[in-house]
CSV table of C-alpha atoms and ligand atoms in Angstrom, one decimal:
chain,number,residue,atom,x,y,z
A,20,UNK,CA,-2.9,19.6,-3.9
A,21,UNK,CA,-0.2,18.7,-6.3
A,22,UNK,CA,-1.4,19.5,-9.6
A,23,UNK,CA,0.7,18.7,-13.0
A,24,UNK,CA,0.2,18.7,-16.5
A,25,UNK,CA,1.4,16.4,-19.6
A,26,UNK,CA,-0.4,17.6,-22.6
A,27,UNK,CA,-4.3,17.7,-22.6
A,28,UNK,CA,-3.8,15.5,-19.0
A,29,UNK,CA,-4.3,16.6,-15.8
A,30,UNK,CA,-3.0,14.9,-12.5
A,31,UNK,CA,-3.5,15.7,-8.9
A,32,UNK,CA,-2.7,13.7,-6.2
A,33,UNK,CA,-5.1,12.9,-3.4
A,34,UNK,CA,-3.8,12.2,-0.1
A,35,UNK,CA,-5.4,10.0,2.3
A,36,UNK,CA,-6.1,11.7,5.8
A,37,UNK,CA,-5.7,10.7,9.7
A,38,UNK,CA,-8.1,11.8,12.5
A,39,UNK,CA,-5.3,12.2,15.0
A,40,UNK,CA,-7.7,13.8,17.7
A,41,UNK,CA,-11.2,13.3,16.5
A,42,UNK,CA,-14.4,15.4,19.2
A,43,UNK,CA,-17.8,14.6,18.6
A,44,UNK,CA,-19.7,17.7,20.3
A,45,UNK,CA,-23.5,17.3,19.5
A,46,UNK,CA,-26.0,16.3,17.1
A,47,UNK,CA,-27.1,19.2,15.1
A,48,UNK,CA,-30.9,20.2,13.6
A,49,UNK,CA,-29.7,19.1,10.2
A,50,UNK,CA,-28.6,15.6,11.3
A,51,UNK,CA,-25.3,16.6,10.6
A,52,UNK,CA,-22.8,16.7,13.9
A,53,UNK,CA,-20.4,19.5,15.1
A,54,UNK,CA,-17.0,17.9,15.2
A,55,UNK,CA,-13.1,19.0,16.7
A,56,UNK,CA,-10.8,17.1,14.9
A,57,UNK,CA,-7.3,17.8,14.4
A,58,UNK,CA,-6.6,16.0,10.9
A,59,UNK,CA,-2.9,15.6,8.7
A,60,UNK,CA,-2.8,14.7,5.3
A,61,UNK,CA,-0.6,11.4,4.2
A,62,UNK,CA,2.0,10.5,1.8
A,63,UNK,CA,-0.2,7.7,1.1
A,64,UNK,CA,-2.5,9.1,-2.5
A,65,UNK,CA,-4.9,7.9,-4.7
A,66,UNK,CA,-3.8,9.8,-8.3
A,67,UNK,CA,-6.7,11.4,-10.9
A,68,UNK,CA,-5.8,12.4,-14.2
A,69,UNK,CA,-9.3,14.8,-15.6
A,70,UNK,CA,-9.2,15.0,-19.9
A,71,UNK,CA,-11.7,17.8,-21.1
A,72,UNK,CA,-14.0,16.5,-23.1
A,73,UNK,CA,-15.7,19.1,-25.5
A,74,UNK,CA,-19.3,19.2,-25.0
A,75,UNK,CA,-22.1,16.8,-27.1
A,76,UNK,CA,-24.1,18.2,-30.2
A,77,UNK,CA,-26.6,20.3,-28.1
A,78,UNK,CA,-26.1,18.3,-25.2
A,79,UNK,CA,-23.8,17.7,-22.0
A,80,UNK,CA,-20.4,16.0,-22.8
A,81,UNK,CA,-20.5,12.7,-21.2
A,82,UNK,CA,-18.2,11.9,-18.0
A,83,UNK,CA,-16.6,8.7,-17.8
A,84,UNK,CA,-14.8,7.7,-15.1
A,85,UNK,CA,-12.7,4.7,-14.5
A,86,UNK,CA,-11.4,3.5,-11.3
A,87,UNK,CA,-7.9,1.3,-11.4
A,88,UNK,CA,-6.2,-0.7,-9.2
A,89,UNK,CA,-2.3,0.2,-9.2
A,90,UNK,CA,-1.1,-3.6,-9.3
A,91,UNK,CA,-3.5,-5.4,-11.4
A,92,UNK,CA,-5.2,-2.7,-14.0
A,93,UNK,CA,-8.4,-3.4,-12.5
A,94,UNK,CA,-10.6,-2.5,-10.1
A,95,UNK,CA,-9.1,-3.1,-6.1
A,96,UNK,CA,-12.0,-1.9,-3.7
A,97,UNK,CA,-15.2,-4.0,-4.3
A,98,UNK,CA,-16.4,-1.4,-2.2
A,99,UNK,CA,-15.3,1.6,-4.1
A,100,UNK,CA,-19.1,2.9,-5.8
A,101,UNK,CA,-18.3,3.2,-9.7
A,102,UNK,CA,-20.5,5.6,-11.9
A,103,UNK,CA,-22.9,8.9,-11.0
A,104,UNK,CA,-22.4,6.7,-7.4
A,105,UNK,CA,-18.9,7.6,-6.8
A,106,UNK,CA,-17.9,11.0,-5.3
A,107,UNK,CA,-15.3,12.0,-8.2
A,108,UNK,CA,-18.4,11.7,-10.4
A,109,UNK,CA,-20.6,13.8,-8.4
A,110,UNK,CA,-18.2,16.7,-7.7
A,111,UNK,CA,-17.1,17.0,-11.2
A,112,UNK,CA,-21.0,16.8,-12.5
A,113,UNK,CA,-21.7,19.5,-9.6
A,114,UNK,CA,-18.7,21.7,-10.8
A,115,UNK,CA,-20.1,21.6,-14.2
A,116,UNK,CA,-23.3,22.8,-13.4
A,117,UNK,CA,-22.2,25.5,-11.2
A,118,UNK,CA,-20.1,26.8,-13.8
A,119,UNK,CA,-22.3,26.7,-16.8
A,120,UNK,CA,-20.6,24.7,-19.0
A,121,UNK,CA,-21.7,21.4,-21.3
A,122,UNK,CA,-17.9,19.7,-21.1
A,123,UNK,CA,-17.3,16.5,-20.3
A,124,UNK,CA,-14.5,14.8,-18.7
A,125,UNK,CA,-12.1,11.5,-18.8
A,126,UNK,CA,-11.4,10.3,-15.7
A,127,UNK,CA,-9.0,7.9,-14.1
A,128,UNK,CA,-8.5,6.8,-10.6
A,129,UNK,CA,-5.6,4.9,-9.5
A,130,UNK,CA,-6.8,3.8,-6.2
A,131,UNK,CA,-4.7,3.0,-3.2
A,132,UNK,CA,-6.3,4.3,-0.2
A,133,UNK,CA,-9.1,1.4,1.2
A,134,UNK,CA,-12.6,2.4,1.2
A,135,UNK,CA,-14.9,2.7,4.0
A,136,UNK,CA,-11.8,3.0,5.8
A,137,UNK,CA,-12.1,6.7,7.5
A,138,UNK,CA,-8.7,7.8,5.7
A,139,UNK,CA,-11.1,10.2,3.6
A,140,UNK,CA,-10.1,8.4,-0.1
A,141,UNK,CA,-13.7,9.3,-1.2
A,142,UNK,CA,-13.4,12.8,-0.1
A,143,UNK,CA,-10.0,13.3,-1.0
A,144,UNK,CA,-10.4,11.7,-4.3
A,145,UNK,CA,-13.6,14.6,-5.0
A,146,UNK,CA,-11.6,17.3,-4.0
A,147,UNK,CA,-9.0,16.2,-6.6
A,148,UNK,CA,-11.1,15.9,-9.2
A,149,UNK,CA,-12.6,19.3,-8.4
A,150,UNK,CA,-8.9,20.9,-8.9
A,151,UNK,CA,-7.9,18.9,-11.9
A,152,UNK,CA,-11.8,19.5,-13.9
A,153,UNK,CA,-11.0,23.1,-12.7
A,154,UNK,CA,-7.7,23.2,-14.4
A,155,UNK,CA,-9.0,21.1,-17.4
A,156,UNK,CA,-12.0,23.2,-17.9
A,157,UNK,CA,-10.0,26.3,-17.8
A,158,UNK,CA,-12.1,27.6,-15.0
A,159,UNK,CA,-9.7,29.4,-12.7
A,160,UNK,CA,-11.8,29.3,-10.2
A,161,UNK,CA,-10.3,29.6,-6.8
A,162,UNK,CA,-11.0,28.0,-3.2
A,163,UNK,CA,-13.5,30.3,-2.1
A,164,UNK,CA,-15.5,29.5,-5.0
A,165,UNK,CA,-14.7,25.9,-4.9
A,166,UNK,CA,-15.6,25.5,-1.4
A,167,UNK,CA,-19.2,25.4,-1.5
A,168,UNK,CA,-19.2,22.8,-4.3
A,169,UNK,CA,-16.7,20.7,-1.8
A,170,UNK,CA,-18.7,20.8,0.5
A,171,UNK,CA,-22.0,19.8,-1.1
A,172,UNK,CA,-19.9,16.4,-1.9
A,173,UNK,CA,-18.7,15.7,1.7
A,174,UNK,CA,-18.0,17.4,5.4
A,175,UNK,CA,-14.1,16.2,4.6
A,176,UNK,CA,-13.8,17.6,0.9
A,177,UNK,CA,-12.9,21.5,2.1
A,178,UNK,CA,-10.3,19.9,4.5
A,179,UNK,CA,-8.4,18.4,1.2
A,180,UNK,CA,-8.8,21.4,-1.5
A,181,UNK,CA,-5.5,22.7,-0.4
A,182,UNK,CA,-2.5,20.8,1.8
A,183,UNK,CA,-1.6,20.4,5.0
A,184,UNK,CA,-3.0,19.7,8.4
A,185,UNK,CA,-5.5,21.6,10.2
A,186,UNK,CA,-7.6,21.3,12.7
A,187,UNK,CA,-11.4,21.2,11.3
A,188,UNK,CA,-14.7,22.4,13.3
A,189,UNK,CA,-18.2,22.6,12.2
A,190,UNK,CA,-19.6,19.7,9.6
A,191,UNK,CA,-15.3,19.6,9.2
A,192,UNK,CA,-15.4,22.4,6.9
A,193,UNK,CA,-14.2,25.3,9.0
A,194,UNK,CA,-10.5,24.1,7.7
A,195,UNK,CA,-7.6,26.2,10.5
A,196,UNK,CA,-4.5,25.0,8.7
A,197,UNK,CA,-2.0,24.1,11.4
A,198,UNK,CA,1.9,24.5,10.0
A,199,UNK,CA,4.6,22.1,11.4
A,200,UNK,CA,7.9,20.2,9.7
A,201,UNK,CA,7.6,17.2,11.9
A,202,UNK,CA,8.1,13.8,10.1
A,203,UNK,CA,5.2,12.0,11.3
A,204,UNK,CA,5.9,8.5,10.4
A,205,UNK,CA,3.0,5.9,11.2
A,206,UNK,CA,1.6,2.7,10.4
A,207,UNK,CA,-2.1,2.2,9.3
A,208,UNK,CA,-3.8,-1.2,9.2
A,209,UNK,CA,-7.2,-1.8,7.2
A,210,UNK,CA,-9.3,-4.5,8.7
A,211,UNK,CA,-11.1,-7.0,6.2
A,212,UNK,CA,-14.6,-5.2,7.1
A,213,UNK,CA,-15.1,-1.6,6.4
A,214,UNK,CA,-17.7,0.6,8.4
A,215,UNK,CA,-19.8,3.7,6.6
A,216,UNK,CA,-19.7,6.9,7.9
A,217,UNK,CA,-23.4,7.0,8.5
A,218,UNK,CA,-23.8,4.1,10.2
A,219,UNK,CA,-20.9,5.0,12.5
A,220,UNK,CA,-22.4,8.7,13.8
A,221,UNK,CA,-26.2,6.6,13.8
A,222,UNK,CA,-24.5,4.4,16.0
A,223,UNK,CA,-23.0,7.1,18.0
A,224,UNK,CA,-26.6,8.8,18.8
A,225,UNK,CA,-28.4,5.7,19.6
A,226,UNK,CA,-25.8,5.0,22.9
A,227,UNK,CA,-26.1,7.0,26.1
A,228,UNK,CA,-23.2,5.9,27.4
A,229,UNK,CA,-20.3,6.8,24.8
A,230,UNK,CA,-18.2,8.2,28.6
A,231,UNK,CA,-17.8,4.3,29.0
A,232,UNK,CA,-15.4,4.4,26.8
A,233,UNK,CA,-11.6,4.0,28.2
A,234,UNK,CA,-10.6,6.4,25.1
A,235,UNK,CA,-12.4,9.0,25.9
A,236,UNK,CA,-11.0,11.3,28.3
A,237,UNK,CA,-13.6,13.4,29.5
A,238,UNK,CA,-16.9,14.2,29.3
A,239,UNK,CA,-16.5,17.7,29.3
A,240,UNK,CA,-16.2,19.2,26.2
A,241,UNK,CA,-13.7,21.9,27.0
A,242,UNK,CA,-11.3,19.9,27.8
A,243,UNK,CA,-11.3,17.6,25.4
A,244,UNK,CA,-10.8,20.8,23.0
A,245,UNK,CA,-7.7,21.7,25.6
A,246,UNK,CA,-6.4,18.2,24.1
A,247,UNK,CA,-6.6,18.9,20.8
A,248,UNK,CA,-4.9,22.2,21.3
A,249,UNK,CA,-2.1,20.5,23.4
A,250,UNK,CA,-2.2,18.2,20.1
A,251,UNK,CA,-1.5,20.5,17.9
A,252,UNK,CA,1.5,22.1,20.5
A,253,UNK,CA,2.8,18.5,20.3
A,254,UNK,CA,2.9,17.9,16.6
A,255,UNK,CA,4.4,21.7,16.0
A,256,UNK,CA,7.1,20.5,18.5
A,257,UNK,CA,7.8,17.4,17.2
A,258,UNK,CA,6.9,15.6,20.8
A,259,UNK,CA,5.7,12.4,19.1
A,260,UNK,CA,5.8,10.6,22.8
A,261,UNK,CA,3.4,13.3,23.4
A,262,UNK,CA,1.4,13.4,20.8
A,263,UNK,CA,0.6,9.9,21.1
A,264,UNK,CA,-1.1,9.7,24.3
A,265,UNK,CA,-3.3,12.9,23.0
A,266,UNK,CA,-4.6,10.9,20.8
A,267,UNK,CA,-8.3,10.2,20.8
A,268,UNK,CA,-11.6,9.4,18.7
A,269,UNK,CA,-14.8,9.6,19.9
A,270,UNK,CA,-16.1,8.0,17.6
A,271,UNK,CA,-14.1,4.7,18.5
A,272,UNK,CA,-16.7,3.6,20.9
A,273,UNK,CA,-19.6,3.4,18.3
A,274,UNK,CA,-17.4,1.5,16.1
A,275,UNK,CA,-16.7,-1.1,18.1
A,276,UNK,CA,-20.4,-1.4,18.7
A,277,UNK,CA,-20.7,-2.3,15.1
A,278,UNK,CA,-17.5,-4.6,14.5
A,279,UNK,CA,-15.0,-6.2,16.6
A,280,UNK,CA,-12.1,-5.6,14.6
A,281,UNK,CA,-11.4,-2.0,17.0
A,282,UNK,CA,-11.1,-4.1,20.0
A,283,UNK,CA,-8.8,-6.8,18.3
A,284,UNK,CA,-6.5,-3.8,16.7
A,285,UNK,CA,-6.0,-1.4,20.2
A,286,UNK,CA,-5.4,-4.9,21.3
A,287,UNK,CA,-2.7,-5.8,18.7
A,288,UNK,CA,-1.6,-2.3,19.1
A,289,UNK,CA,-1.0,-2.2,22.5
A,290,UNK,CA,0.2,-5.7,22.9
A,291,UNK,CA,2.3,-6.7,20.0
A,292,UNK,CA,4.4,-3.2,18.7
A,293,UNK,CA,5.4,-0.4,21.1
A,294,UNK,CA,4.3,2.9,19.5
A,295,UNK,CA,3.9,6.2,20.6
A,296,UNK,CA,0.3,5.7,20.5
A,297,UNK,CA,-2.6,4.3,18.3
A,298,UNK,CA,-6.2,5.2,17.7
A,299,UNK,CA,-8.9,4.8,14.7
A,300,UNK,CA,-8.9,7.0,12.4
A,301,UNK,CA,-12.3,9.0,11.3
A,302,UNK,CA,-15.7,6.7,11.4
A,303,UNK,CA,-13.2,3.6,11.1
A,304,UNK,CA,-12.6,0.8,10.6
A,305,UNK,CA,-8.8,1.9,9.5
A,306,UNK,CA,-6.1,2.4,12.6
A,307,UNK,CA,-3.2,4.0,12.9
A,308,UNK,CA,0.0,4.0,15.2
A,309,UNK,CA,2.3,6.5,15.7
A,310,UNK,CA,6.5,5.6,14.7
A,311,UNK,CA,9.1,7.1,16.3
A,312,UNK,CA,10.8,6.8,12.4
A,313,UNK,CA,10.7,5.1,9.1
A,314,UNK,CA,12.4,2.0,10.3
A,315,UNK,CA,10.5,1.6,13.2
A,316,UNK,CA,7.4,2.2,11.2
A,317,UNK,CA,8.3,-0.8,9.0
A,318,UNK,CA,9.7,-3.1,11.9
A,319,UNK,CA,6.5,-2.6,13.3
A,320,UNK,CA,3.9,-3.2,9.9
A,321,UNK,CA,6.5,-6.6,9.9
A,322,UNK,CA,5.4,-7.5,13.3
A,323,UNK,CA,1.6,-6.7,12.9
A,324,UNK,CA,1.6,-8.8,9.3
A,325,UNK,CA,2.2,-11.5,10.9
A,326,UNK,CA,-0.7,-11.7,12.8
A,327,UNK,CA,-3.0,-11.3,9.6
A,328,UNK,CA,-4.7,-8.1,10.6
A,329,UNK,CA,-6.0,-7.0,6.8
A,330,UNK,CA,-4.2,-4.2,4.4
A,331,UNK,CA,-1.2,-2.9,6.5
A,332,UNK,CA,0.5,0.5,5.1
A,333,UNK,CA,3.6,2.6,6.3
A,334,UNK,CA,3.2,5.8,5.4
A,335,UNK,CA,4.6,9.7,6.5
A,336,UNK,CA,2.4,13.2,7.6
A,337,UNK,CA,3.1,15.5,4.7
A,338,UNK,CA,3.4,19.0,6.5
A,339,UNK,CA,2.7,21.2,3.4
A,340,UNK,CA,1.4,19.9,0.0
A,341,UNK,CA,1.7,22.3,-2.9
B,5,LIG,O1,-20.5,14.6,4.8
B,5,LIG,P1,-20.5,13.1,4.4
B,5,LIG,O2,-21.3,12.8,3.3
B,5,LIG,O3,-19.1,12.6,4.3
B,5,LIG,O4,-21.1,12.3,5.7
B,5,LIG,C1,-21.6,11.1,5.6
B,5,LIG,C2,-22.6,10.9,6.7
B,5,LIG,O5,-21.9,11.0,8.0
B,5,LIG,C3,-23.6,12.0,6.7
B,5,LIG,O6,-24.8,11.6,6.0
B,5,LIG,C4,-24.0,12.2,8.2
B,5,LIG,O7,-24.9,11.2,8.6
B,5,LIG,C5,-22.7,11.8,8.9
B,5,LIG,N1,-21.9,12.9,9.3
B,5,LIG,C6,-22.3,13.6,10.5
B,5,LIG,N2,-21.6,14.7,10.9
B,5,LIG,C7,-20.5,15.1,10.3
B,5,LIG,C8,-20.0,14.4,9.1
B,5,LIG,C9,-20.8,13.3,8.7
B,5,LIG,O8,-23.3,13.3,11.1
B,5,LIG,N3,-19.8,16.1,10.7
């Protein structure tokens, strides 16, 4: 994560995330799934700045955090949870703790990324705030440490403590960073409804029949993992024809059990722009296309705002973030 420093202020920029290949492999005893997903970071970023606050007279210094809309100064995401309910809240309180320490913090969010959107601004966002209240705090801690603290906040928060893409097993946190210079330009359209997470993988274990579903390729689980590899082949290579019909998200087909807005988007996607190749990204409702470059990319955002899809975005891959 990009991490800078103006006096007593610390900045990182959190990157918003695409599921580019996204497995769903089985339910596990925790409730939690295993997953396969091969995930890059975007060019599209929220941006925290974390102020120390010294700690309270025999007490815990107080965190306040406020969340900021980058046009209008206030708050853009109705569905953005404020308070002890937000996940930069909750990662800096838990980092805190862990470490022993009564500061406090002042925190701002400029927020650009949708919520409920499966671009990972909640998750991104936490892992920011994790390396800025680090930096603030004087902690020096380092991943390793930081990873356990990540990951009590969310499966995707390991994936965004350091940059770049990476194909993610387990919960998501078993993070195998995939290097590659290939300017991914895409174009990301967020639907009036959003979808949460939970409701999206509950939805996925109450249907049988997920094999129904066009986008999923196979119902053997090797390989769809072949796919991903041959993902990750493409994207090193730079084969973005390729790339795009690798795409896939299993969890597409329980989403579109729970709104209609997939269906109309692969729709719109398919009929309306010619990409490389579109799918949803994470648990929804956001998706994506693939660009062959940055003025196709915006020729085809033109094309899709006119037919009044919701928030429409171009935006690049970043390869490396440092
Ligand atoms: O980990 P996170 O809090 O982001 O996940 C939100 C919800 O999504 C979890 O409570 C869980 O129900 C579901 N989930 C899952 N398997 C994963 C990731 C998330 O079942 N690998």
């Amino acid at each position: 994560m990009i991490l800078s420093r103006q006096e007593s202020t610390w900045e990182v920029r959190a990157p918003a995330k695409l599921n580019l290949c996204l497995d769903v492999l089985r339910r596990r005893e925790d409730g939690y799934h295993e997953v396969e997903t091969l995930m890059v970071p975007l060019k599209l970023h929220d941006t925290i700045t974390v102020i120390s606050e010294p700690p309270a007279d025999g007490g815990l210094g107080p965190i306040q955090l406020r969340v900021i809309s980058p046009q209008t100064g206030s708050v853009c995401w109705s569905s953005v949870p404020l308070g002890h309910k937000n996940l930069v809240y909750r990662a800096v309180d838990a980092l805190r703790q862990a470490a022993g320490i009564g500061h406090g913090a002042r925190i701002q969010l400029i927020k650009r990324i949708p919520a409920e959107s499966g671009l990972g601004g909640g998750s991104s966002d936490a892992a920011a705030a994790l390396v800025a209240a680090n930096a603030a705090w004087n902690l020096h801690w380092n991943r390793t440490r930081l990873e356990p603290i990540a990951l009590s906040i969310g499966s995707d928060v390991p994936f965004f403590l350091d940059g770049g893409a990476a194909v993610c097993r387990g919960r998501g946190e078993r993070v195998a960073r995939v290097h590659h210079a290939t300017p991914l330009h895409v174009v990301v359209v967020r639907p009036p409804a959003g979808l949460s997470t939970l409701d999206v993988f509950q939805s996925f274990d109450s249907k049988a029949d997920h094999f129904r579903d066009p986008s999923t390729i196979s119902s053997d689980p090797a390989t769809r993992s072949r796919r991903i590899t041959d993902a990750v082949s493409a994207l090193i290579a730079g084969k973005l024809s390729d790339l795009g019909q690798l795409l896939f998200n299993r969890l597409e087909y329980p989403a579109r059990n729970l709104t209609d807005w997939i269906d109309r988007l692969a729709y719109a996607f398919g009929k309306y722009v010619d990409v490389a190749g579109h799918a949803m990204t994470g648990s929804g409702t956001a998706y994506f296309g693939i660009c062959r470059n940055a003025r196709h990319a915006h020729r085809t955002a033109a094309i899709l705002q006119g037919h009044r899809m919701g928030w429409i975005c171009t935006s690049q891959a970043v390869s490396w973030i440092t």
